[in-house]
PDB file of C-alpha atoms and ligand atoms in Angstrom:
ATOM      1  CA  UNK L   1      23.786   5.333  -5.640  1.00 38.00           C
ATOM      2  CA  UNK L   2      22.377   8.546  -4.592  1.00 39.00           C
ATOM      3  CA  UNK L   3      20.722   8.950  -1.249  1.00 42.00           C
ATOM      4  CA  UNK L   4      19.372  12.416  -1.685  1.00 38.00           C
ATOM      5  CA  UNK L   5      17.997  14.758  -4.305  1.00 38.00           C
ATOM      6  CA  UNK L   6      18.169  18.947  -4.226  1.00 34.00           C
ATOM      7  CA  UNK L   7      13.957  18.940  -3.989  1.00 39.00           C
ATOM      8  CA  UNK L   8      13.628  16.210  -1.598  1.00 39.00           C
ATOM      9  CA  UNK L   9      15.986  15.622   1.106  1.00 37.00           C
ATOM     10  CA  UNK L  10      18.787  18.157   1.937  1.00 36.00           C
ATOM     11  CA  UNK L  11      21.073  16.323   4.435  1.00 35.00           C
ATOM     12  CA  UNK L  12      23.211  19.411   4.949  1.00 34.00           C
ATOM     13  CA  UNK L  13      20.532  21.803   5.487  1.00 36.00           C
ATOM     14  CA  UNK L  14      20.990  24.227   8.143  1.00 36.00           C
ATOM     15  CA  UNK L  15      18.473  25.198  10.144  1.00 42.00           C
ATOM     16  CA  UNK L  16      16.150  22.061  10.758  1.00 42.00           C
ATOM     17  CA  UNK L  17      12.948  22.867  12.071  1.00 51.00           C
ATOM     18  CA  UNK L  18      10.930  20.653  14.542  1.00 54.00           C
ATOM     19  CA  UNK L  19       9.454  18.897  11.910  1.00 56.00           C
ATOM     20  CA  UNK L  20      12.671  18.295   9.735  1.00 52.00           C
ATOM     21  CA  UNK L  21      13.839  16.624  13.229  1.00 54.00           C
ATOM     22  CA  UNK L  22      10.638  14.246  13.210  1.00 57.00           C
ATOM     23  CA  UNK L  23      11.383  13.853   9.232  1.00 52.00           C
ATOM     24  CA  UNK L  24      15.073  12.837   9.981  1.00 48.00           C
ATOM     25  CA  UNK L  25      14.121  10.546  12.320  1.00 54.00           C
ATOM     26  CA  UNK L  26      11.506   8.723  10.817  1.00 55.00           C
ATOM     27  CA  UNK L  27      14.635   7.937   7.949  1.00 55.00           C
ATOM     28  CA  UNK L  28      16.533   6.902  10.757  1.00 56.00           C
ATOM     29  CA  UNK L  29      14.073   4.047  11.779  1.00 59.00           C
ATOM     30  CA  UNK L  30      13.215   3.070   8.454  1.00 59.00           C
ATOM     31  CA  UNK L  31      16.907   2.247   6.986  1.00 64.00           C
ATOM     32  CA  UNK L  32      18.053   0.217   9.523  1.00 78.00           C
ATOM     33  CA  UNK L  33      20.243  -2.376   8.454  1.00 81.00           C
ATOM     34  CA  UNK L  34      17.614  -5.214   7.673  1.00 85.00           C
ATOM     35  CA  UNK L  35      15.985  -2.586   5.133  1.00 89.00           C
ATOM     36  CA  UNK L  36      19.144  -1.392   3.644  1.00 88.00           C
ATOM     37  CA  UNK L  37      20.020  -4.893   2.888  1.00 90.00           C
ATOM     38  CA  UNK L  38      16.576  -5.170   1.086  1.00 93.00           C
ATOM     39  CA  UNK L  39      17.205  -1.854  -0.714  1.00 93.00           C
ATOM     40  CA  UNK L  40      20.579  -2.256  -1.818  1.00 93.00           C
ATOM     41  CA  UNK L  41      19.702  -5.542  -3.152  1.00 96.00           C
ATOM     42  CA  UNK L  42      17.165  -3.510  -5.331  1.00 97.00           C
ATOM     43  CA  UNK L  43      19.811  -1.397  -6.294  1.00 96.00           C
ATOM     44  CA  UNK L  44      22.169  -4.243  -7.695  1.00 96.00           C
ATOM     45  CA  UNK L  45      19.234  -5.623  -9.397  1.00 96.00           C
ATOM     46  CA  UNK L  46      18.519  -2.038 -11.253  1.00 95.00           C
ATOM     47  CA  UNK L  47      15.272  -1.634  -9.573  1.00 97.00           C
ATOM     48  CA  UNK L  48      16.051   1.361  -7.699  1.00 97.00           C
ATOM     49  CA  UNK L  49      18.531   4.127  -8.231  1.00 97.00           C
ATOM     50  CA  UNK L  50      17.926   7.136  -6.094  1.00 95.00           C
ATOM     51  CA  UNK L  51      16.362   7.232  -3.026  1.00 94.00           C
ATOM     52  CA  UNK L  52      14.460  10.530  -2.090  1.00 94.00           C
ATOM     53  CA  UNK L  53      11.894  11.359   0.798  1.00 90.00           C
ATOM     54  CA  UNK L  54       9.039   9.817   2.708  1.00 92.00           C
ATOM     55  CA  UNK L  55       5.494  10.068   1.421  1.00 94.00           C
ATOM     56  CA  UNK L  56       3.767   9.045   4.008  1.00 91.00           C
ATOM     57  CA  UNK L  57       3.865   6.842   7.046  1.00 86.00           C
ATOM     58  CA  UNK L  58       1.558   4.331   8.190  1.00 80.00           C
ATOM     59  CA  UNK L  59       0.815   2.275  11.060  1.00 76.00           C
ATOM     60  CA  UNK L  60       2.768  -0.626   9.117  1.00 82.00           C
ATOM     61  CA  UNK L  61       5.017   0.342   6.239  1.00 90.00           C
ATOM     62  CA  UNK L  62       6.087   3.728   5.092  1.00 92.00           C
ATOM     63  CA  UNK L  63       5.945   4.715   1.590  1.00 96.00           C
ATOM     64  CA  UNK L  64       8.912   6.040  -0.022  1.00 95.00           C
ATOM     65  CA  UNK L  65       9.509   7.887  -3.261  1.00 97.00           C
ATOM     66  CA  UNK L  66      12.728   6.613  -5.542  1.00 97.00           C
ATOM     67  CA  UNK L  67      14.173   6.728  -8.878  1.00 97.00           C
ATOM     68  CA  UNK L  68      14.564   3.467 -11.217  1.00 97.00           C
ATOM     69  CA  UNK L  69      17.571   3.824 -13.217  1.00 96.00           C
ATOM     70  CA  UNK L  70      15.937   5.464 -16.262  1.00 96.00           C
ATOM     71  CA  UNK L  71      15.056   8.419 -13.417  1.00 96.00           C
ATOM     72  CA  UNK L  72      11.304   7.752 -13.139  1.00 97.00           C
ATOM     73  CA  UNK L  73       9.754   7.627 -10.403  1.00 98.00           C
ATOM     74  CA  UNK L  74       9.040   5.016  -8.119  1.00 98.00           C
ATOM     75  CA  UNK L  75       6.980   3.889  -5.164  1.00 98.00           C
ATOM     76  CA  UNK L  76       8.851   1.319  -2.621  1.00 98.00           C
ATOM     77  CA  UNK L  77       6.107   0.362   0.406  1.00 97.00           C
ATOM     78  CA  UNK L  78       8.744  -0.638   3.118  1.00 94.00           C
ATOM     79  CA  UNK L  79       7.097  -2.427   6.170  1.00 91.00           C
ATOM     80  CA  UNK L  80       8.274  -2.233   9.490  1.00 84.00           C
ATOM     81  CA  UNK L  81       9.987  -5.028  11.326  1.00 75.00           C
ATOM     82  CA  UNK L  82      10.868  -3.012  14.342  1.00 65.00           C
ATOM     83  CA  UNK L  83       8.195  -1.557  16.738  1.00 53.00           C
ATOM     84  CA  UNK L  84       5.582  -2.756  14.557  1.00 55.00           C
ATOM     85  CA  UNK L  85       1.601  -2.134  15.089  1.00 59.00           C
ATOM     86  CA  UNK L  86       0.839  -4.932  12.454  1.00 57.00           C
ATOM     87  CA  UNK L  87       3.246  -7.222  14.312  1.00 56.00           C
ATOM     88  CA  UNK L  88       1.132  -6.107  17.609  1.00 57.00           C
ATOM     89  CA  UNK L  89      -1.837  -6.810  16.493  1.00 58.00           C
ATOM     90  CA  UNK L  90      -1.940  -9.650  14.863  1.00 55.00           C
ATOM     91  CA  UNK L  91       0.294 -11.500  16.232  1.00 55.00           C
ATOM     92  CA  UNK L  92       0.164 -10.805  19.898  1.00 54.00           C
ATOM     93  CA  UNK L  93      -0.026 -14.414  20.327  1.00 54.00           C
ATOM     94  CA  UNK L  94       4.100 -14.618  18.850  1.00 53.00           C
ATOM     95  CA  UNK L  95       4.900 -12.537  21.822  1.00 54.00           C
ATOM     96  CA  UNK L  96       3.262 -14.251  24.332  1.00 57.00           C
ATOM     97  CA  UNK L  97       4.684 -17.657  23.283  1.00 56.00           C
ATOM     98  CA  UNK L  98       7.277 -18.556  25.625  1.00 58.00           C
ATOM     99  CA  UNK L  99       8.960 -20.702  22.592  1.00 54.00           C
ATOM    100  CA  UNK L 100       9.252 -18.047  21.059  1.00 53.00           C
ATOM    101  CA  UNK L 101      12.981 -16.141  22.762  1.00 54.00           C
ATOM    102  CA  UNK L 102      15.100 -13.367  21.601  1.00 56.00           C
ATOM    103  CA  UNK L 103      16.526 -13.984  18.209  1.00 61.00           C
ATOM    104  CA  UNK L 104      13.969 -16.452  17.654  1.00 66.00           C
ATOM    105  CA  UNK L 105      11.320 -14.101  17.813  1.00 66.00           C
ATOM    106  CA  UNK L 106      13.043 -11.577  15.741  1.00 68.00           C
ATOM    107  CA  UNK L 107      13.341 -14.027  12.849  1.00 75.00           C
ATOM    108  CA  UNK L 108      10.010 -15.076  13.006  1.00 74.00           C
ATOM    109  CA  UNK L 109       8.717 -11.271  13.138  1.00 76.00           C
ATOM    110  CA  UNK L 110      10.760 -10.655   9.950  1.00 82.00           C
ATOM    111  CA  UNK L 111       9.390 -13.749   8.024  1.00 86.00           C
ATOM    112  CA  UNK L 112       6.087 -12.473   9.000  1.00 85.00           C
ATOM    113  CA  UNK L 113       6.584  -9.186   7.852  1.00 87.00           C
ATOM    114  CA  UNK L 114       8.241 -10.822   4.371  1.00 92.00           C
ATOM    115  CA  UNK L 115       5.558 -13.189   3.675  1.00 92.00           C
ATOM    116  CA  UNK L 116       3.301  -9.652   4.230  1.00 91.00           C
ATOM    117  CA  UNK L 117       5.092  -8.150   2.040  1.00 95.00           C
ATOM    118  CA  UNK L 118       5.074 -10.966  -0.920  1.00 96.00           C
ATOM    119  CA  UNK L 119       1.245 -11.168   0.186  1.00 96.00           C
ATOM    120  CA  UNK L 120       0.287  -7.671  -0.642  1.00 97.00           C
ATOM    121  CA  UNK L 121       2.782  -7.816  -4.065  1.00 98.00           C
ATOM    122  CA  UNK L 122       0.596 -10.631  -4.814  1.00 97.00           C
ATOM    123  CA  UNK L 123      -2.431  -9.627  -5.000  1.00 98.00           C
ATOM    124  CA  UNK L 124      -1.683  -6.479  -6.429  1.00 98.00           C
ATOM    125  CA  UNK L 125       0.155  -8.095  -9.580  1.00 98.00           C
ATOM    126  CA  UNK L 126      -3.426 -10.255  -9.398  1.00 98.00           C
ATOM    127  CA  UNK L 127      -5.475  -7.493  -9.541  1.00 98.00           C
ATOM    128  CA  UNK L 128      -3.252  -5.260 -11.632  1.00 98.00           C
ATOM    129  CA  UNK L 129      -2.915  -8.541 -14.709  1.00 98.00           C
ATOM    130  CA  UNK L 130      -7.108  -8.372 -14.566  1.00 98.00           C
ATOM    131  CA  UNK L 131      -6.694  -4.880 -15.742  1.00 98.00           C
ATOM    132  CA  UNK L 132      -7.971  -3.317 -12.234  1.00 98.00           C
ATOM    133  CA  UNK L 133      -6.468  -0.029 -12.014  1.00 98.00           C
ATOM    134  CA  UNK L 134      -3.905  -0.256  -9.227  1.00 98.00           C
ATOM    135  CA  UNK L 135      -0.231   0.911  -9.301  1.00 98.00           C
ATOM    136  CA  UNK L 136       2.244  -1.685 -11.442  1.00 98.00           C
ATOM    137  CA  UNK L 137       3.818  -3.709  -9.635  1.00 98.00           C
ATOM    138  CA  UNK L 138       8.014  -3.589  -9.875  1.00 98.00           C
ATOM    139  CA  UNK L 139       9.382  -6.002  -7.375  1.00 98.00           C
ATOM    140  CA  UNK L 140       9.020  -7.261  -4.062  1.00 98.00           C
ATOM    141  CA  UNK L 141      12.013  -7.490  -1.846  1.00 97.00           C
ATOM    142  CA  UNK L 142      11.821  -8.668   1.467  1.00 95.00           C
ATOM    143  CA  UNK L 143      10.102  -6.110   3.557  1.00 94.00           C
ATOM    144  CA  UNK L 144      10.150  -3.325  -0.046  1.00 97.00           C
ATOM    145  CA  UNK L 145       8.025  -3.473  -2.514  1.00 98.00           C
ATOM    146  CA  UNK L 146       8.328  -1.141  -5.538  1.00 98.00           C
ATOM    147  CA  UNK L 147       5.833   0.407  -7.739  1.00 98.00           C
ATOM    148  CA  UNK L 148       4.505   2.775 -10.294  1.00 98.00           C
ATOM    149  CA  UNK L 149       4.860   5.881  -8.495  1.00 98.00           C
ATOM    150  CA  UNK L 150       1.491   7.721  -8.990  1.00 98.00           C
ATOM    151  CA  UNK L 151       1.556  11.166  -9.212  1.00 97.00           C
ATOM    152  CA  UNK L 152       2.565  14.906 -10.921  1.00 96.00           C
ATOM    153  CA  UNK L 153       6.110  15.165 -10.950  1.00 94.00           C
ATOM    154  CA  UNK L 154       7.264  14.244  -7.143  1.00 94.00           C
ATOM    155  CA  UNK L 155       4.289  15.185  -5.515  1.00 96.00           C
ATOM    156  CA  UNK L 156       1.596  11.999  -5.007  1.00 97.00           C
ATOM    157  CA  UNK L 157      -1.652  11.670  -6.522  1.00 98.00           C
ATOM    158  CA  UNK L 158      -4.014  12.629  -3.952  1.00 98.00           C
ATOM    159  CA  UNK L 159      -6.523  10.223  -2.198  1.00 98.00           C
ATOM    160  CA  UNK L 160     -10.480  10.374  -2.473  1.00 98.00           C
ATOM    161  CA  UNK L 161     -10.563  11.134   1.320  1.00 98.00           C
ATOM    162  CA  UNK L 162      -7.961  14.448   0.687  1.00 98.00           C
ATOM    163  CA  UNK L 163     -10.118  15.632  -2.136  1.00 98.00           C
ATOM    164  CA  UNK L 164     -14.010  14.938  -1.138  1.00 98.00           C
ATOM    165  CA  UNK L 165     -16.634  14.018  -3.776  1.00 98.00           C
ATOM    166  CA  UNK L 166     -16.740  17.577  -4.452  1.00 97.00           C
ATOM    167  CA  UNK L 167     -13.405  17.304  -5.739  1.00 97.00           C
ATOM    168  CA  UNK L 168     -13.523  15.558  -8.160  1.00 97.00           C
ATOM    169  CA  UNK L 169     -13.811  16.479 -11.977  1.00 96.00           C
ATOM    170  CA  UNK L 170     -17.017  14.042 -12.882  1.00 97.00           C
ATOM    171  CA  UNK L 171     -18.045  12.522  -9.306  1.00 98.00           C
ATOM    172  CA  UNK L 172     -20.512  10.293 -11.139  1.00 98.00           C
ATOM    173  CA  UNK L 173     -18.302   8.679 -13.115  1.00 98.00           C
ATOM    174  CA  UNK L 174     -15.669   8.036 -10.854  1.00 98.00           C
ATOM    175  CA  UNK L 175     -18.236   6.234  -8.488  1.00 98.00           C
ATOM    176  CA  UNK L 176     -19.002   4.013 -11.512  1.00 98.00           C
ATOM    177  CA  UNK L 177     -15.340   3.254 -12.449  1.00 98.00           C
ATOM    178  CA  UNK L 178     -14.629   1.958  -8.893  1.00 98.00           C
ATOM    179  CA  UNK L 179     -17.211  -0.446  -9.000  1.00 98.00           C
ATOM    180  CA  UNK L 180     -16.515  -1.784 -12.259  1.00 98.00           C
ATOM    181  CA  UNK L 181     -13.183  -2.107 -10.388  1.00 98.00           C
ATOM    182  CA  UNK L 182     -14.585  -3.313  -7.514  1.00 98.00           C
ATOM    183  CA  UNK L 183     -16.369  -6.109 -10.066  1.00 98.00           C
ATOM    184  CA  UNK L 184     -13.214  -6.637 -11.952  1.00 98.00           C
ATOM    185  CA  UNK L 185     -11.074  -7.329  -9.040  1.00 98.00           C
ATOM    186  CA  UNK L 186     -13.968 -10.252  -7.794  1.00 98.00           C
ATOM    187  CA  UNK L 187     -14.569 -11.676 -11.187  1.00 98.00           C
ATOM    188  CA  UNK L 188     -11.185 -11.530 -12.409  1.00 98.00           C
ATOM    189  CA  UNK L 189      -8.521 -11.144 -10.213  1.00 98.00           C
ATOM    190  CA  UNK L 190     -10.672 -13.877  -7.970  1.00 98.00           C
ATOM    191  CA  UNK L 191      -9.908 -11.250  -4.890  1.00 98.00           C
ATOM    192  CA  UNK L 192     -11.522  -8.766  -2.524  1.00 98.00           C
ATOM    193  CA  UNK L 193      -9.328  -5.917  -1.539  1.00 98.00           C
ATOM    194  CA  UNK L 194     -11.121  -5.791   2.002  1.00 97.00           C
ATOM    195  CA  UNK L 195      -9.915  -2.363   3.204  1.00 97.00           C
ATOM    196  CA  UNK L 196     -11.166  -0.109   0.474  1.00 98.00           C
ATOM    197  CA  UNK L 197     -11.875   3.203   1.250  1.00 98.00           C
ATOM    198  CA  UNK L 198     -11.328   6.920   0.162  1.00 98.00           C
ATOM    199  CA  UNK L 199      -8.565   6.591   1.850  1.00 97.00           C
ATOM    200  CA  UNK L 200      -6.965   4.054  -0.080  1.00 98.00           C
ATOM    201  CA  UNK L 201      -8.356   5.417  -3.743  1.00 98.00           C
ATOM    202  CA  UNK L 202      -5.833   8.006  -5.649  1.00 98.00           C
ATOM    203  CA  UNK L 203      -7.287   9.944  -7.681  1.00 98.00           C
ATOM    204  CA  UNK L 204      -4.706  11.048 -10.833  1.00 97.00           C
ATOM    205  CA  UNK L 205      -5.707  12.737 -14.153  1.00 95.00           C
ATOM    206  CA  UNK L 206      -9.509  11.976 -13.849  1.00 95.00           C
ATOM    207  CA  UNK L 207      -8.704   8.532 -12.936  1.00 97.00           C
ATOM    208  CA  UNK L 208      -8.394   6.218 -10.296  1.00 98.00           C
ATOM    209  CA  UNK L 209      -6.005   3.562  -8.275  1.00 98.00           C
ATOM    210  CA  UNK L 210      -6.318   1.254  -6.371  1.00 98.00           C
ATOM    211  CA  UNK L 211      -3.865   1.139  -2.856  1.00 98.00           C
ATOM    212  CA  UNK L 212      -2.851  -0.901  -0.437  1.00 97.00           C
ATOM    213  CA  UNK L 213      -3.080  -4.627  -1.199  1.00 97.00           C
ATOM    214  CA  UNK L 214      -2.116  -5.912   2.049  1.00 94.00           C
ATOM    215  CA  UNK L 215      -5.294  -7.178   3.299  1.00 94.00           C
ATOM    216  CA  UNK L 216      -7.198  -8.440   0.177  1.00 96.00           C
ATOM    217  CA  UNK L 217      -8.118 -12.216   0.268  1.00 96.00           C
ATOM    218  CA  UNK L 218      -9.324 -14.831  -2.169  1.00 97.00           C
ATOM    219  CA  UNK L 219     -12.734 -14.955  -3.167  1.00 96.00           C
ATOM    220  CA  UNK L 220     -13.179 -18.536  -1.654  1.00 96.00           C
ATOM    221  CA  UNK L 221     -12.108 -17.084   1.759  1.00 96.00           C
ATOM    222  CA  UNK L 222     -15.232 -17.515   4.090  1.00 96.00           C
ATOM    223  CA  UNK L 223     -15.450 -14.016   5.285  1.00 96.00           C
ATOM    224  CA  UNK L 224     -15.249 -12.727   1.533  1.00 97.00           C
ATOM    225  CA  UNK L 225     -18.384 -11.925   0.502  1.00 98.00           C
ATOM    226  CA  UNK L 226     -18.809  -9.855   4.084  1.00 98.00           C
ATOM    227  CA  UNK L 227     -15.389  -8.222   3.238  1.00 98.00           C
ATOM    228  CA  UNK L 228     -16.991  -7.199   0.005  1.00 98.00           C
ATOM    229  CA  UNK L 229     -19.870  -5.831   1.044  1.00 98.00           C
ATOM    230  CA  UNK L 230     -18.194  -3.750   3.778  1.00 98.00           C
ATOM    231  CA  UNK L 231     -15.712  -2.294   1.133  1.00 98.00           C
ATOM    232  CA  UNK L 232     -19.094  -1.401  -1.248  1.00 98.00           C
ATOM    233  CA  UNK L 233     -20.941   0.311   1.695  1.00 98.00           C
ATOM    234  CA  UNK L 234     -17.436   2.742   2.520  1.00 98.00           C
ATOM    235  CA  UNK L 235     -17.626   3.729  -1.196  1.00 98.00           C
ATOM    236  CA  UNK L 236     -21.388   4.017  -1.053  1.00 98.00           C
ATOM    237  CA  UNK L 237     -21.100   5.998   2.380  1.00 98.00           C
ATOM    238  CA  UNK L 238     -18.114   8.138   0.827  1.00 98.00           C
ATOM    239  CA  UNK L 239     -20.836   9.078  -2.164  1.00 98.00           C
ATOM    240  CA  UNK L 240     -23.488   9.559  -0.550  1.00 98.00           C
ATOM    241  CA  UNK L 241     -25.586   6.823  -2.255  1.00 97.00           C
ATOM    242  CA  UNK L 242     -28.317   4.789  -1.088  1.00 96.00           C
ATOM    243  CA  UNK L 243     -27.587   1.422  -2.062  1.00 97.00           C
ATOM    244  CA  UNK L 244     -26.607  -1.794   0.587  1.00 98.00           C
ATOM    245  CA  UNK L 245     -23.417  -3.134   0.550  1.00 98.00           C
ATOM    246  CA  UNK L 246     -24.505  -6.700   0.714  1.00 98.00           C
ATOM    247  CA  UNK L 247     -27.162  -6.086  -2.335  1.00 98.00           C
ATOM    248  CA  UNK L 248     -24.629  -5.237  -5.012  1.00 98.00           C
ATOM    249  CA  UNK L 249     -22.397  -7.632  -3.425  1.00 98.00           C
ATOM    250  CA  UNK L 250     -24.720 -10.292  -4.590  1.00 98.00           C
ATOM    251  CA  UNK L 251     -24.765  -9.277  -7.714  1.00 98.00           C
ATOM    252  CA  UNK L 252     -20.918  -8.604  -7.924  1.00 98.00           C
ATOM    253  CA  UNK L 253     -21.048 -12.881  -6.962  1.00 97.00           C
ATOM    254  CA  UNK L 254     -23.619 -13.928  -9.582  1.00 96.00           C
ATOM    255  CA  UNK L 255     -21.521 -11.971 -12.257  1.00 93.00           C
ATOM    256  CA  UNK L 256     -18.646 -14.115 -11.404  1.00 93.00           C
ATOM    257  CA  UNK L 257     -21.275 -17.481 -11.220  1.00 92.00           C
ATOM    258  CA  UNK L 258     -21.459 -17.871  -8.117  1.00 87.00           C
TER     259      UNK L 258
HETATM  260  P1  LIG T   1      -0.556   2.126   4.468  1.00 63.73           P
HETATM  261  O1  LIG T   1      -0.976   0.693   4.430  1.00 63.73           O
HETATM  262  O2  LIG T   1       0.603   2.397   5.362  1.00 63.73           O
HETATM  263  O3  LIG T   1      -1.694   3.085   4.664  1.00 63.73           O
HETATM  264  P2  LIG T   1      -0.684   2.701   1.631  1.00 63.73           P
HETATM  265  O4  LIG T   1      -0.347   1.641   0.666  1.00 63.73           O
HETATM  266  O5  LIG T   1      -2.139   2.989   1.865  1.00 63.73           O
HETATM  267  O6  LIG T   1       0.042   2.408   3.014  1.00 63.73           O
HETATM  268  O7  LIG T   1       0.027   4.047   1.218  1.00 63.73           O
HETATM  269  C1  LIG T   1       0.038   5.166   2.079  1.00 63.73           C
HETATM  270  C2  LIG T   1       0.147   6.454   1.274  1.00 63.73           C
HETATM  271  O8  LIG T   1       1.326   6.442   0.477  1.00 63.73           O
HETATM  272  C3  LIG T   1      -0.981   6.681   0.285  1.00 63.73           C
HETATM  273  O9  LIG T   1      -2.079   7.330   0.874  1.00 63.73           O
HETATM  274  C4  LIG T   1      -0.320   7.565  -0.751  1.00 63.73           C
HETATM  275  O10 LIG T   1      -0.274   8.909  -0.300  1.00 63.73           O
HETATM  276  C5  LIG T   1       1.094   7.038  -0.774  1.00 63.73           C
HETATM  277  N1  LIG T   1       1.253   6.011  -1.821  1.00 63.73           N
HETATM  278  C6  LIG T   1       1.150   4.669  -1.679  1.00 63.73           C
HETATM  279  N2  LIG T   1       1.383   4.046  -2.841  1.00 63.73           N
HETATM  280  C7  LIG T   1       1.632   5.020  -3.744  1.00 63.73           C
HETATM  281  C8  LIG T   1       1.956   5.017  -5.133  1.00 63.73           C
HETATM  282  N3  LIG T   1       2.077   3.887  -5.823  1.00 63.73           N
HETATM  283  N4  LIG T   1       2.143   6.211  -5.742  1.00 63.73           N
HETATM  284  C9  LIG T   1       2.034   7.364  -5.045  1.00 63.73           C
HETATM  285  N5  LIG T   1       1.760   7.432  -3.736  1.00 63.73           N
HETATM  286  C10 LIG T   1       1.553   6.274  -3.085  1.00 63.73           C
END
C-alpha cells in the first residue's frame, strides 16, 4: 500500500510553502483513524491501492484521488465526521439533546454521516443503472465512497461553473444533454438530484457528469417536484435561457405519467 505518488504528494519535500502547510494539514484531518479504518478496509477488499492527493474540499466530504489495483484512477468522496458543517446543520437538534452525551453523540454523528454516505452511493448507482451520466459507482465504505475518477490523466474534469457557457465546445448541445439527463434521472432513476448546478456538472471530452448525489430524493418526496424545478431554473439561469423552472418541470412529470 502506497501512500504517496512522485506527481502528487511528496512527503519528504523540502521547502513547504504556506500552502503545502494548509495541504498537509487538511491530510492530517481527513485520515484520522475512523477514515483509515474505512480506507484500509478498501484496500483489503482491492478497491483501492494507492492513495494520492486531495481534489478538492468541501463543506462536507473531501474528494480524494486513488489508484484501484489495476492503477486507474479513482475518486473516493470521504465525509467528515469530525468538525462537520453537514453535522451542524442539520442536525443541530443531536447537539442540543441532552440524551445525547459524549461517546453517545459521537456514535450517533458517525452513523449519520454513514447512512449519508450509503445515501448519496445510492442514488448515484440509481441514477447511474438508468443510464444518467454520472461517475460509476465502486463502493461505499462507511464514510468513503469510490468512483470513476473523471478526468485527463490526474488532473479532474473541470466543472460548468470553472469553464462558463463560453467554454464549452457546442454550448447548445450540452444544455440539451443535461436535460435529457435531468428527464432521465425523474423518469428512470425515479429521483431528483436537488442541488444541481454548474457547479456540480463536469464537463469531460464534450460530455457531461453528473456530481454529488448526496441530496437527491425520491420522486414521491413532497418537496420533489419544487426541488426539480429549482435545479431546471440554475441550469436555465447558468444558460442564459428563458424558460421557467416549474414549466418544464411539468412536463419532465407528465413524461414519467404523472
Ligand atoms: P462536495 O459535496 O463536497 O461539493 P462533490 O461531490 O461536489 O463534493 O465534489 C467536489 C469536487 O471534487 C468536484 O467539483 C470535482 O472537482 C471533484 N470530484 C468529485 N467527484 C469527482 C469524480 N468522480 N471525478 C473527478 N473529480 C471529482
Amino acid at each position: 500500500m502506497l501512500v504517496s505518488s512522485a506527481d502528487d504528494i511528496d512527503v519528504e519535500r523540502e521547502s513547504r510553502t504556506e500552502k503545502d502547510h494548509e495541504y498537509f494539514e487538511t491530510l492530517d484531518e481527513v485520515f484520522n483513524a475512523y477514515t483509515w479504518r474505512s480506507l484500509f478496509s478498501l484496500m483489503n477488499k482491492g478497491v483501492v491501492d494507492q492513495i494520492l492527493g486531495p481534489l478538492s474540499q468541501g463543506k462536507e466530504a473531501r474528494v480524494i484521488l486513488a489508484k484501484d489495483r489495476k492503477g486507474v484512477y479513482i475518486a473516493l468522496k470521504i465525509y467528515y465526521t469530525t468538525t462537520s458543517t453537514f453535522i451542524k446543520s442539520r442536525y443541530k437538534y443531536i447537539m442540543g439533546d441532552p440524551r445525547f452525551k459524549n461517546k453517545k453523540i459521537k456514535k450517533d454523528i458517525i452513523d449519520i454521516v454513514e447512512a449519508w454516505s450509503r445515501k448519496e452511493f445510492g442514488n448515484l448507482s440509481a441514477a447511474y443503472r438508468a443510464g444518467v451520466k454520472a461517475p460509476r459507482p465502486i463502493a461505499v465504505e462507511r464514510n468513503v465512497l469510490a468512483m470513476e475518477f473523471i478526468g485527463e490523466g490526474n488532473r479532474p474534469a473541470p466543472t460548468l461553473n470553472d469553464l462558463g457557457v463560453d467554454g464549452l465546445d457546442d454550448p447548445d448541445e450540452v444544455f440539451w444533454e443535461i436535460l435529457r439527463n435531468v428527464e432521465r434521472t425523474y423518469v428512470l432513476a425515479k429521483l431528483v438530484h436537488a442541488d444541481l448546478s454548474e457547479f456540480n456538472i463536469l464537463y469531460h471530452n464534450g460530455d457531461i457528469r453528473i456530481i454529488d448525489w448526496g441530496s437527491a430524493v425520491k420522486r414521491e418526496h413532497p418537496l420533489a417536484f419544487g426541488y426539480l424545478a429549482r435545479d431546471l431554473d440554475n441550469v436555465f439561469r447558468f444558460f442564459g435561457v428563458g424558460l421557467e423552472g416549474r414549466r418544464v418541470a411539468r412536463l419532465i412529470a407528465e413524461r414519467a405519467g404523472e
